[in-house]
Tab-separated table of C-alpha atoms and ligand atoms in Angstrom:
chain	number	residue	atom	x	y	z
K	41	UNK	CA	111.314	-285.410	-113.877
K	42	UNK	CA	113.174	-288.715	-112.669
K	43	UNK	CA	110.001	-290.462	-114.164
K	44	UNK	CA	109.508	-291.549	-117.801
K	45	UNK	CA	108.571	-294.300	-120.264
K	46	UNK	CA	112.294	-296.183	-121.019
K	47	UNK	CA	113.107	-298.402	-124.137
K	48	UNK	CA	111.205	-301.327	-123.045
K	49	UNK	CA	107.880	-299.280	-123.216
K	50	UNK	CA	108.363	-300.045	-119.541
K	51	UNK	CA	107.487	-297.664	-117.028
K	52	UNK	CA	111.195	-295.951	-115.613
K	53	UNK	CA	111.349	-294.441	-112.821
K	54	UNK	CA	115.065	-292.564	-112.001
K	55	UNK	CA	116.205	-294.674	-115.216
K	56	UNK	CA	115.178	-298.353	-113.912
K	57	UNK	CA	112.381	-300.109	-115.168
K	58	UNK	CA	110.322	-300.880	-112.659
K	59	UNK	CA	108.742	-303.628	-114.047
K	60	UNK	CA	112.411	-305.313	-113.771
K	61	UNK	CA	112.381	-303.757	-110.458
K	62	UNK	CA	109.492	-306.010	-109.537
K	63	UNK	CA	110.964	-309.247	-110.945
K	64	UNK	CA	114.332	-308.683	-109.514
K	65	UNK	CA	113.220	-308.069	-105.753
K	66	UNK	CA	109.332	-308.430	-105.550
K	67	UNK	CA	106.314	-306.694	-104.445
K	68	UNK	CA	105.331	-305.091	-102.941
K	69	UNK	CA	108.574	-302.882	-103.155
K	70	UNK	CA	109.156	-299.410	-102.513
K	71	UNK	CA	111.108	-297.608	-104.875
K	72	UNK	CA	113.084	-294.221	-103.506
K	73	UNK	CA	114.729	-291.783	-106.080
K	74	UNK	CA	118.205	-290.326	-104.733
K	75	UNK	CA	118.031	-288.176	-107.896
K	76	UNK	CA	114.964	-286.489	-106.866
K	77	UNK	CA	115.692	-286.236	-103.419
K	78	UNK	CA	118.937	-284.525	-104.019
K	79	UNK	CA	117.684	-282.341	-106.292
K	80	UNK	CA	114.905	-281.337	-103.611
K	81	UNK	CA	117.592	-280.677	-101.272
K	82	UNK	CA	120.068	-278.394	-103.775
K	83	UNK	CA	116.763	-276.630	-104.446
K	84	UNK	CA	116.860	-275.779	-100.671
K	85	UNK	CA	120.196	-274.887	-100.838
K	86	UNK	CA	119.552	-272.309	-103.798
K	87	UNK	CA	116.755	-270.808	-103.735
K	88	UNK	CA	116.484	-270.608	-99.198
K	89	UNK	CA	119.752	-271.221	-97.545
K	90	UNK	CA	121.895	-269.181	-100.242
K	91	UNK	CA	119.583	-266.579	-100.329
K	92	UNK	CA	118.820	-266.315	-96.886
K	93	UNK	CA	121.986	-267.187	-95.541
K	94	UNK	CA	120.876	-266.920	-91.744
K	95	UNK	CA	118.725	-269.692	-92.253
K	96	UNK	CA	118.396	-273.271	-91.822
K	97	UNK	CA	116.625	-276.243	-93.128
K	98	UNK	CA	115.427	-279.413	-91.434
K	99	UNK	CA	114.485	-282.316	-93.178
K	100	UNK	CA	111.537	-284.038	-90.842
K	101	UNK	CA	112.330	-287.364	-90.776
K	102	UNK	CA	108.987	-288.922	-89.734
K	103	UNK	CA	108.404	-288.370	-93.394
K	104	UNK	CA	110.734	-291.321	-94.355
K	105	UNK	CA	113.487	-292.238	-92.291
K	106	UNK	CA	116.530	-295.102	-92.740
K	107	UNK	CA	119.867	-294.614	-91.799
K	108	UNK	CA	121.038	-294.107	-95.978
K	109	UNK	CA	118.619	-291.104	-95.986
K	110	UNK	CA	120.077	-289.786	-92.986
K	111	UNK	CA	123.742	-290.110	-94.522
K	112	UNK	CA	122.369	-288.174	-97.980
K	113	UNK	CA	120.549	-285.577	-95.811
K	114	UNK	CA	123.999	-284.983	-93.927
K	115	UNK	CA	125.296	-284.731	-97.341
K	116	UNK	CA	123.092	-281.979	-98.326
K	117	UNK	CA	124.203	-280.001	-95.638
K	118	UNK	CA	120.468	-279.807	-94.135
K	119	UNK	CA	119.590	-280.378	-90.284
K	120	UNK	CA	117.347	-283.394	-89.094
K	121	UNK	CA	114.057	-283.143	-87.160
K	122	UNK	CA	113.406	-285.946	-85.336
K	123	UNK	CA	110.305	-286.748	-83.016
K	124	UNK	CA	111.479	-290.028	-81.105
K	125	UNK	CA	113.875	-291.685	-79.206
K	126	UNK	CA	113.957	-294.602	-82.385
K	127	UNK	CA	114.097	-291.883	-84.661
K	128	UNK	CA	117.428	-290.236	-82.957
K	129	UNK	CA	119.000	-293.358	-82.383
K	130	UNK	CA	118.936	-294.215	-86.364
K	131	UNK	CA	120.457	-290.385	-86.894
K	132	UNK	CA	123.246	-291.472	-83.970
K	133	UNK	CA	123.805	-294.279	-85.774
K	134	UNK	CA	124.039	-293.326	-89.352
K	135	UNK	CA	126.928	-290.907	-87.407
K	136	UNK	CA	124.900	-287.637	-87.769
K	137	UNK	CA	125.991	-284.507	-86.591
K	138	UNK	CA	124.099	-284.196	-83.157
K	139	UNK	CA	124.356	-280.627	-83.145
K	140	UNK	CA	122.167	-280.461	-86.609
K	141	UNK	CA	119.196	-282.530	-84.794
K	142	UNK	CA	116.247	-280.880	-83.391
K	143	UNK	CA	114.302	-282.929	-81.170
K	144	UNK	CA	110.473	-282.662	-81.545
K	145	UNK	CA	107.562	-284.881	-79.577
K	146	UNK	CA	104.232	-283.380	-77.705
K	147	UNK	CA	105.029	-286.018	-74.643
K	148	UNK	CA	108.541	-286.861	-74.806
K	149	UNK	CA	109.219	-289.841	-72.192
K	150	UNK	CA	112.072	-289.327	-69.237
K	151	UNK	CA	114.271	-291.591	-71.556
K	152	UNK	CA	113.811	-289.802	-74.738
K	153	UNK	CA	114.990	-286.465	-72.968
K	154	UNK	CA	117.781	-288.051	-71.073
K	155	UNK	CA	118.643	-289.794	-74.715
K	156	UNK	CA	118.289	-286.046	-76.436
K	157	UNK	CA	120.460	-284.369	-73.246
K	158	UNK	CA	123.084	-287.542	-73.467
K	159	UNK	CA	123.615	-287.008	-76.783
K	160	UNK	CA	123.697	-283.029	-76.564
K	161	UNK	CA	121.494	-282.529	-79.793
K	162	UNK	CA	121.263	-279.158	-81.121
K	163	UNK	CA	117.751	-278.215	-80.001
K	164	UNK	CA	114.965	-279.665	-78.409
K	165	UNK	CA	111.804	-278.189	-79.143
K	166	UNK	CA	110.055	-277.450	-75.895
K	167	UNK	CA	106.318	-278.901	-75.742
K	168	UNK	CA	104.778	-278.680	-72.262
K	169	UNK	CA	105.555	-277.894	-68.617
K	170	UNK	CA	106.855	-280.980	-67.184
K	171	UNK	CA	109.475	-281.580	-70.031
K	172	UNK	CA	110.736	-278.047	-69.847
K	173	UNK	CA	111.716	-279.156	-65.758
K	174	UNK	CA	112.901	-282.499	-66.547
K	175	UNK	CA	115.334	-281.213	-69.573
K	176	UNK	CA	116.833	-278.416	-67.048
K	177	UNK	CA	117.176	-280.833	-63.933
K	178	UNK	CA	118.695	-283.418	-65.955
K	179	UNK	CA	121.098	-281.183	-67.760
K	180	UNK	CA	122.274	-280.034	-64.274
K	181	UNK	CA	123.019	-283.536	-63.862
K	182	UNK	CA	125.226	-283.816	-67.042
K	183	UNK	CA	126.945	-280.470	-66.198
K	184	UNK	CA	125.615	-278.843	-69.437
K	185	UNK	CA	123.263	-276.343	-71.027
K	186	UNK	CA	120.717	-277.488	-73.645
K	187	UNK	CA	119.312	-274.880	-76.134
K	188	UNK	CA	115.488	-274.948	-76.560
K	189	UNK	CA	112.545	-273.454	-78.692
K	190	UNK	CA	109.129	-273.189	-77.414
K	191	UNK	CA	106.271	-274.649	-79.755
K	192	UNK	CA	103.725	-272.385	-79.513
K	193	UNK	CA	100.008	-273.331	-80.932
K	194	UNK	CA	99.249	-269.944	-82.922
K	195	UNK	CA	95.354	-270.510	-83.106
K	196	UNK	CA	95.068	-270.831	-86.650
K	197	UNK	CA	93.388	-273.179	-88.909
K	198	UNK	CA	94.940	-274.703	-91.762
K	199	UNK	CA	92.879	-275.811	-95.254
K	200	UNK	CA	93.718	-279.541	-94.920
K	201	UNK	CA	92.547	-283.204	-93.229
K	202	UNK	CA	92.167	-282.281	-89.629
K	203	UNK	CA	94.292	-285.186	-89.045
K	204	UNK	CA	97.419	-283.390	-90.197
K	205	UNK	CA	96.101	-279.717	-89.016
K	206	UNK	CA	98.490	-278.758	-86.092
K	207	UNK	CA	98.439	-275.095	-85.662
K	208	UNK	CA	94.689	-274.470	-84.243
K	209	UNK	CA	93.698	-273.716	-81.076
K	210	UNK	CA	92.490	-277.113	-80.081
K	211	UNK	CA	95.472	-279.397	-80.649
K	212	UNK	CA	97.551	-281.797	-78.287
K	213	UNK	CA	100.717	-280.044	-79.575
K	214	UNK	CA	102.042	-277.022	-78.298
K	215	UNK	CA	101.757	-274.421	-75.674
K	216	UNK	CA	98.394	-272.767	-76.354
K	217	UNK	CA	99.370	-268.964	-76.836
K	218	UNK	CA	97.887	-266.943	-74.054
K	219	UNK	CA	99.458	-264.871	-71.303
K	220	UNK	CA	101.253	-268.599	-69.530
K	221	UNK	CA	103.786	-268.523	-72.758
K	222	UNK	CA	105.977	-265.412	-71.026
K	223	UNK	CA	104.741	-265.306	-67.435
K	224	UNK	CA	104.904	-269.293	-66.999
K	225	UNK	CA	107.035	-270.874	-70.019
K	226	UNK	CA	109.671	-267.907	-70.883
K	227	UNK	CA	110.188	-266.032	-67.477
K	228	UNK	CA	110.693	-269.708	-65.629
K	229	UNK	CA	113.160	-270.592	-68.813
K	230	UNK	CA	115.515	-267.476	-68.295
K	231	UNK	CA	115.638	-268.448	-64.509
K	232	UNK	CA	116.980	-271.963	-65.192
K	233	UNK	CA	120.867	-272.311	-65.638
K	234	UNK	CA	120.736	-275.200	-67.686
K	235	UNK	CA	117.977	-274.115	-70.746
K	236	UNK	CA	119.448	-271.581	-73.230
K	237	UNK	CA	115.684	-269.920	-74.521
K	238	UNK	CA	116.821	-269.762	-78.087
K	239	UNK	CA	113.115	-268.665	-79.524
K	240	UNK	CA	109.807	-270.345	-81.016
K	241	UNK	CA	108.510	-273.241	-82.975
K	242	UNK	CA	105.281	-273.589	-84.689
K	243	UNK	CA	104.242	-276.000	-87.180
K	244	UNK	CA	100.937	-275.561	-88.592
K	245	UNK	CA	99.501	-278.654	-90.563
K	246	UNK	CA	101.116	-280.871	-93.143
K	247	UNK	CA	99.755	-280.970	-97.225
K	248	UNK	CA	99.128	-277.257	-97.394
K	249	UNK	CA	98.951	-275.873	-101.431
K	250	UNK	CA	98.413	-272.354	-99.692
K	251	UNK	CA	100.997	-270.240	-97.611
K	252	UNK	CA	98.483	-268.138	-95.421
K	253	UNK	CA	98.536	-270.416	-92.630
K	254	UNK	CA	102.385	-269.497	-92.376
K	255	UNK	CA	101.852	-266.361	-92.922
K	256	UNK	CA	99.037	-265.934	-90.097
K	257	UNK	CA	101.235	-267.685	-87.571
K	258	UNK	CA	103.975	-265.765	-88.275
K	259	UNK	CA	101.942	-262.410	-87.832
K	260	UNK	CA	101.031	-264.255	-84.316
K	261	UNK	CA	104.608	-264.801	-83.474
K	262	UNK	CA	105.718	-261.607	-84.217
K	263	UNK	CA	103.638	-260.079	-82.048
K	264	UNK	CA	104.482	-262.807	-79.188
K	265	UNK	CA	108.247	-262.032	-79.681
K	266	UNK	CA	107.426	-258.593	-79.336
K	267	UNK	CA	105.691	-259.041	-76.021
K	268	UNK	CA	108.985	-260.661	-74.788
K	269	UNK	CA	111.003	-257.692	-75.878
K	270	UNK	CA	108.897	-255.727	-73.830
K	271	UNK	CA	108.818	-257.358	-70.907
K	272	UNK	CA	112.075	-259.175	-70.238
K	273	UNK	CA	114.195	-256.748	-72.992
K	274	UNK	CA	115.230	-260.003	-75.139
K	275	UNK	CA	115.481	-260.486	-78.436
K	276	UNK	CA	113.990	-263.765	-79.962
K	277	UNK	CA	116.780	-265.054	-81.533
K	278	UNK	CA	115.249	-267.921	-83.826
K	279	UNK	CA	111.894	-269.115	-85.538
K	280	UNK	CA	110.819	-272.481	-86.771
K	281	UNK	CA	108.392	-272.121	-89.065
K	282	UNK	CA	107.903	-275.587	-89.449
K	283	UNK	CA	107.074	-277.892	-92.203
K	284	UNK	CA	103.858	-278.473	-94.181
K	285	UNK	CA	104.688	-277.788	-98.044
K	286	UNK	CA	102.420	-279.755	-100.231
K	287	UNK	CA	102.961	-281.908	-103.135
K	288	UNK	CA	101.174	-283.243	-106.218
K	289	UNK	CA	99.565	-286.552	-105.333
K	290	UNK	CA	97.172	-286.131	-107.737
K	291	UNK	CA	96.389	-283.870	-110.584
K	292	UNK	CA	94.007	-282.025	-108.695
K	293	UNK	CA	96.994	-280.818	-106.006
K	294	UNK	CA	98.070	-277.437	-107.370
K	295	UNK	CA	101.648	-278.101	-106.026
K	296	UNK	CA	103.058	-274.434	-105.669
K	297	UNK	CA	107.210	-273.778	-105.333
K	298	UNK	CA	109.358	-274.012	-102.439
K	299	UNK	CA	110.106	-270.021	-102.948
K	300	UNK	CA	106.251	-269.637	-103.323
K	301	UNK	CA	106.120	-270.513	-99.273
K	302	UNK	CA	109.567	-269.753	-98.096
K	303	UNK	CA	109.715	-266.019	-100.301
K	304	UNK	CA	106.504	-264.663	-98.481
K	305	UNK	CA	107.443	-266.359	-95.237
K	306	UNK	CA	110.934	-264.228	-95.176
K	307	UNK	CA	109.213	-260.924	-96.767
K	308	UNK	CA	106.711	-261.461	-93.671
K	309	UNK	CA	108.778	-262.031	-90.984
K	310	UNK	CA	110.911	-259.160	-92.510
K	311	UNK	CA	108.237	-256.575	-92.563
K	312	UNK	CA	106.975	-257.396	-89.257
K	313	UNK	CA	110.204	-257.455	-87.581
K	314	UNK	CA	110.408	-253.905	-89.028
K	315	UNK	CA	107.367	-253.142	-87.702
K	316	UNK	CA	107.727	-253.389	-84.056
K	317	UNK	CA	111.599	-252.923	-84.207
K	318	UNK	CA	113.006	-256.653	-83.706
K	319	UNK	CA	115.937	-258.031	-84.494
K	320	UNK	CA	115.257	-261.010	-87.973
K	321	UNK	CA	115.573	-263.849	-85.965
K	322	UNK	CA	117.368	-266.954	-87.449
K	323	UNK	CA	114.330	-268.781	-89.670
K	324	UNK	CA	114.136	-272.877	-89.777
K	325	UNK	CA	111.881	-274.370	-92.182
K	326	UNK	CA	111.501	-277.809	-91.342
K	327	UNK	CA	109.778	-279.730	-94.650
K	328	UNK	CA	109.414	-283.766	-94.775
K	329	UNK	CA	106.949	-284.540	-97.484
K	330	UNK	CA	107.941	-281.501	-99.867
K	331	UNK	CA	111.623	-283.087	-100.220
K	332	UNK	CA	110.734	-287.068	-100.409
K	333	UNK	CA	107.113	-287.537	-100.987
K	334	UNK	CA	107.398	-287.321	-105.119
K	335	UNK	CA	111.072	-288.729	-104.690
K	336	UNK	CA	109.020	-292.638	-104.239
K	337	UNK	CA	106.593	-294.997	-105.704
K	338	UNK	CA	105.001	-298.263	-104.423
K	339	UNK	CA	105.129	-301.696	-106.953
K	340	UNK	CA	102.578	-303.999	-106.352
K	341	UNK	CA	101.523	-306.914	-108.389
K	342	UNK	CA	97.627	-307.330	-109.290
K	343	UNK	CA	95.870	-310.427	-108.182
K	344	UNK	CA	92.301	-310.794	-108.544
K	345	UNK	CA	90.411	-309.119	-110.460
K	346	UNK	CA	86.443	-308.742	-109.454
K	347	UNK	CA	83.938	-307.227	-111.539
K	348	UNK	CA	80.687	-306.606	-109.780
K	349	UNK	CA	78.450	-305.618	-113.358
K	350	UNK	CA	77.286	-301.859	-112.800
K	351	UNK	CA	79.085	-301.324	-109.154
K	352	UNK	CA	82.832	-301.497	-110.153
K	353	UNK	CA	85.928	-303.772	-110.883
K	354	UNK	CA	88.150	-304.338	-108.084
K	355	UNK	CA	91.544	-304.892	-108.672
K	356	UNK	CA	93.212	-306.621	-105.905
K	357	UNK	CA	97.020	-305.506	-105.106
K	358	UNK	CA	99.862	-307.617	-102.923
K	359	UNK	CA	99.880	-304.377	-100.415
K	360	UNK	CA	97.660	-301.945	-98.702
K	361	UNK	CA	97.368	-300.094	-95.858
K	362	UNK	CA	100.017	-301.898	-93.963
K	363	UNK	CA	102.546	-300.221	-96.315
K	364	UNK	CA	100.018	-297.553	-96.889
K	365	UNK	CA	97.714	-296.495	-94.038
K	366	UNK	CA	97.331	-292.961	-95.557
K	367	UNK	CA	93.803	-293.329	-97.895
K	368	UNK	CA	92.580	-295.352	-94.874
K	369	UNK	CA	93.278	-292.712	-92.281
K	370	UNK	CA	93.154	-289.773	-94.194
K	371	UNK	CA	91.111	-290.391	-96.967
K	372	UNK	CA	94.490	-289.508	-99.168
K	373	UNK	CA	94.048	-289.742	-102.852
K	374	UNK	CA	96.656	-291.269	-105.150
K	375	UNK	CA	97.685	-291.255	-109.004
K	376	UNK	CA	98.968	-294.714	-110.734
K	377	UNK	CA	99.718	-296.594	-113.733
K	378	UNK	CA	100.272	-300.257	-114.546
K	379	UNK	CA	103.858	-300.222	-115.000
K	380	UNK	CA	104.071	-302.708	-118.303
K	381	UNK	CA	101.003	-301.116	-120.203
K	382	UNK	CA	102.329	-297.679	-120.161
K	383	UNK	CA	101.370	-296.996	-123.436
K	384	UNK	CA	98.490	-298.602	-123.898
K	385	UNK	CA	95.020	-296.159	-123.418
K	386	UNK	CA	93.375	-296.181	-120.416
K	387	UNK	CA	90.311	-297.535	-121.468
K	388	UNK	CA	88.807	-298.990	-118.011
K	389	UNK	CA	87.643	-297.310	-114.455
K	390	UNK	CA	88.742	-299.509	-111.019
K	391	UNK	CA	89.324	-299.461	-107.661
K	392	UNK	CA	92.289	-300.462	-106.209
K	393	UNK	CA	92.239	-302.544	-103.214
K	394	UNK	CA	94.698	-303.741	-100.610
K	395	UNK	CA	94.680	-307.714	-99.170
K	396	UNK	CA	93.771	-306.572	-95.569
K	397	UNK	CA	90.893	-307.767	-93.890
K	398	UNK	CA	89.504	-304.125	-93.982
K	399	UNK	CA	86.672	-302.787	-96.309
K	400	UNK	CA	88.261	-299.514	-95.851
K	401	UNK	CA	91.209	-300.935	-97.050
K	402	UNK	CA	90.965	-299.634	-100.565
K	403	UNK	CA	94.100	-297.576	-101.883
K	404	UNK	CA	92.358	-295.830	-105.229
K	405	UNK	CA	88.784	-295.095	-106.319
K	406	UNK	CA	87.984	-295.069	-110.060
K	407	UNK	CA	91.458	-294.745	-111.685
K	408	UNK	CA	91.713	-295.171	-115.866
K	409	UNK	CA	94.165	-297.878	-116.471
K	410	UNK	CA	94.626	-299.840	-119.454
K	411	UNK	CA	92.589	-303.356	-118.992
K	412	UNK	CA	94.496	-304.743	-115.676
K	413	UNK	CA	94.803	-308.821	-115.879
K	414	UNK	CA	96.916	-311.035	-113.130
K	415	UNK	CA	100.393	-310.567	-113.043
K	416	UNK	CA	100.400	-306.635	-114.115
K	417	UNK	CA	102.677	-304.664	-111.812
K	418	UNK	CA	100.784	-301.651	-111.186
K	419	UNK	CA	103.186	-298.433	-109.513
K	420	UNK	CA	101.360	-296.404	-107.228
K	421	UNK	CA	103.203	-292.953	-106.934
K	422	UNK	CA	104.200	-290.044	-104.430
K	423	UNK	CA	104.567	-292.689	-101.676
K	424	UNK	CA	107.936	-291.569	-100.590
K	425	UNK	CA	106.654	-289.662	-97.575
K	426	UNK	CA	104.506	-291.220	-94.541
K	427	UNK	CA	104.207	-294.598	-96.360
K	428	UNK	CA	107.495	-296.669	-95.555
K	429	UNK	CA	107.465	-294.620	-91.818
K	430	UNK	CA	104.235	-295.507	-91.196
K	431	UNK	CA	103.841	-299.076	-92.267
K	432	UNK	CA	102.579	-301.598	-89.963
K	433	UNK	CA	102.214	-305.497	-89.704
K	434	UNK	CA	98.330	-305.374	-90.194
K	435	UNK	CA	97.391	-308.862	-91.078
K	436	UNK	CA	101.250	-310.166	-90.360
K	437	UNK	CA	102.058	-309.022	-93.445
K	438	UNK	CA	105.751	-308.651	-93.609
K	439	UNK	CA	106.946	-304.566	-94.500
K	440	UNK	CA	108.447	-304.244	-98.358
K	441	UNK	CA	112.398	-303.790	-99.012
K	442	UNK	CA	112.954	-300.329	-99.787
K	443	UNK	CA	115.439	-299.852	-102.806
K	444	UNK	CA	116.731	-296.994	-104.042
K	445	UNK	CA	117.502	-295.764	-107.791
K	446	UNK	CA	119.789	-292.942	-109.006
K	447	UNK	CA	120.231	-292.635	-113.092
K	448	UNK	CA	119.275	-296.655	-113.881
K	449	UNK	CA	121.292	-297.742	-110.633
K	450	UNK	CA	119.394	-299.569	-107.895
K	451	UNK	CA	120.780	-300.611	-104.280
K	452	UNK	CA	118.568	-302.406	-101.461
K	453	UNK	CA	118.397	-300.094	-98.837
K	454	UNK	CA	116.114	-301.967	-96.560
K	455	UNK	CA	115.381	-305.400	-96.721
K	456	UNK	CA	112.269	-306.996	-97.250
K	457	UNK	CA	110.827	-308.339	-93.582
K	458	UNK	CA	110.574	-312.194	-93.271
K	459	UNK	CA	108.044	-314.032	-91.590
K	460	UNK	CA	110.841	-315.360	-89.230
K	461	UNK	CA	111.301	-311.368	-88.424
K	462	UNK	CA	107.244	-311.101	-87.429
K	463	UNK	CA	107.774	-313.533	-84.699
K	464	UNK	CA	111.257	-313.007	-83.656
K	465	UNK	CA	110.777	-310.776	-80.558
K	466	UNK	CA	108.341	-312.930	-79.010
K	467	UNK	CA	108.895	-315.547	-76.001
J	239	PLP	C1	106.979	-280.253	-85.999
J	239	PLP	C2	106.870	-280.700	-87.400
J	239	PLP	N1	107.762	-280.253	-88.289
J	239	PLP	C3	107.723	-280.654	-89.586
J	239	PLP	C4	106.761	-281.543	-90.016
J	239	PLP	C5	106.796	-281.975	-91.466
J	239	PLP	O1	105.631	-281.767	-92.127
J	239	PLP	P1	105.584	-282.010	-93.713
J	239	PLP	O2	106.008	-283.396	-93.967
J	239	PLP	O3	104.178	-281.753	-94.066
J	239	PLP	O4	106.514	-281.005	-94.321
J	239	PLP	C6	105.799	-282.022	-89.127
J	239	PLP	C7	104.775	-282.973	-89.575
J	239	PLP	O5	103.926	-283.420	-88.894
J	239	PLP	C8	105.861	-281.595	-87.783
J	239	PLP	O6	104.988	-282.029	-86.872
């Protein structure tokens, strides 16, 4: 655990005190453990690639994305899903390895496939009719063949927010699975000379504590890839599984292993395979929050404090859902402490609430905290994933610096934005 309660009586996180943290560059400040995100990725390496060794791993990038994680992803040996043409052009410039990129998106604009073709990335995850046309004819135009994966919607519904549920039937991504995946997307595919059909994707939802959703796709798939055998004697040579490992946010998230997903995903895929007499295709697991979400935590400094007698207190942060948009838009739930009372007992209930002009901005319902007063910096945590990728300027309120920490070492990795920067692009 990278977190713990240092000398001071401080709250450390990696080895920093983060209440030094806070003085040193402000809040609110994200704070992004290399340690833990390493060790994520070497538990990848161990306990999937090494013992699957046909596989490959994907860090999504949409969970948090800057061109030093790119450069420590590389580093790990892992692949990079990206979703975006400003998501590929921070991998191409942090100088990673094209080929390693998959390239994701349920309406991928002209430019973002020319950008993906350009750039020859290693696959690009087929979505919908018109970009499966528009990747071949523009690949003829660059005098090369782009490898591609169908994503497939399996029909399956996934135990979490319906905001992050992907796989079901009624979803905007994906080719819905019916009799138009071989006769219209496959059999026009293998006609094209510049599309290599390299297999399926499917990704079912994101936060998921139980692996049947996988494993009910993947009994789906297998059955599809069977269908192809049969009709146009091919072999699917390679399944994306997709991401959607959970992690503890809370105490109440039973936050299983990596090997508790990827172990019965491989023993499924095996036995099926076996079943109707397929070749194991190459497997991709593609995870974003599982490797960074418990890798960050948010600092904030507490303003005002408002007791309304027999409602609640309301402690008011620095932040909220511009750096955080997730309890807003997901009703997400979220563990913290107040960073210089560590040990002190937790002997008052309060809601934590953001500075936007938003009553839904509130970040944490009841939490025990030691008595809060001005000036505490309070460290909200598991806000590595989908916090600092989805911020926004809500308010013009300027996005935190990111810094990361590795063993009591901390480097600015993003700076903090200015006000200058809020009105620079405008005329
Ligand atoms: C195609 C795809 N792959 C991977 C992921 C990563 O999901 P997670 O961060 O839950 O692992 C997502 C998330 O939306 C996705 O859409």
């Amino acid at each position: 655990m990278t977190s713990n309660q240092g000398f001071s009586g401080n709250f450390h996180f990696d080895g920093c005190d983060t209440v030094e943290l806070a003085k040193k560059y402000k809040t609110p400040l994200y704070v992004v453990s290399e340690t833990y995100i390493r060790e994520r990725c070497r538990e990848i390496r161990r306990d999937f690639l090494d013992q699957y060794p046909e596989s490959r791993a994907a860090f999504a990038s949409k969970a948090f994305l800057t061109l030093e994680m790119c450069r420590i992803i590389d580093n790990e040996g892992l692949d990079l899903d990206v979703v975006s043409g400003g998501e590929l052009y921070t991998a191409i410039k942090a100088g990673f390895p094209m080929e390693k990129i998959i390239f994701h998106g349920n309406n991928k604009t002209l430019d973002e496939i020319r950008m993906a073709v350009d750039h020859k990335v290693g696959r690009i995850v087929v979505d919908n009719a018109f970009e499966l046309e528009e990747i071949n004819l523009y690949a003829k135009e660059k005098n090369c063949v782009i490898s591609i994966l169908f994503r497939v919607t399996p029909g399956v519904d996934s135990h979490t927010h319906k905001f992050i549920s992907t796989g079901h039937l009624d979803s905007k991504f994906g080719i819905p699975l019916d009799e138009r995946v071989r006769s219209g997307y496959i059999k026009r595919a293998l006609g094209m000379p510049n599309v290599k059909f390299m297999g399926f994707h499917f990704h079912v939802g994101s936060q998921l504590l139980e692996n049947a959703s996988h494993l009910a796709a993947i009994d789906i798939l297998t059955k599809l890839m069977k269908d192809v055998k049969d009709e146009f004697s091919l072999e699917t040579k390679e399944l994306n599984v997709g991401g959607g490992f959970g992690i503890r946010y809370t105490e109440e998230d039973d936050r299983k292993t990596l090997t508790y997903f990827t172990n019965a995903i491989m023993e499924r895929i095996d036995e099926k395979c076996h079943e109707y007499k397929l070749l194991i295709p190459r497997v991709t697991i593609e995870p974003g929050r599982w490797i960074v979400g418990e890798s960050g935590i948010t600092l904030y400094t507490i303003g005002s404090i408002k007791e309304i007698p027999d409602v609640r207190i309301y402690v008011g942060i620095d932040g909220g859902m511009p750096d955080n948009p997730r309890p807003a838009l997901y009703d997400a739930k979220y563990d913290a402490v107040i960073a210089n009372k560590i040990n002190l007992p937790k002997s008052e209930v309060v809601t934590i609430a953001g500075k936007c002009c938003e009553s839904g901005d509130i970040l944490i319902y009841d939490l025990s905290v030691p008595k809060p007063e001005s000036g505490d910096i309070l460290a909200v945590l598991s806000t590595g994933a989908y916090n600092y990728s989805m911020a926004s300027n809500y308010n013009r309120i300027p996005r935190p610096a990111v810094v990361m920490v590795k063993e009591g070492i901390d480097r600015l990795i993003v700076r903090r934005e200015t006000y200058d920067d809020l009105i620079s692009r405008e005329i």
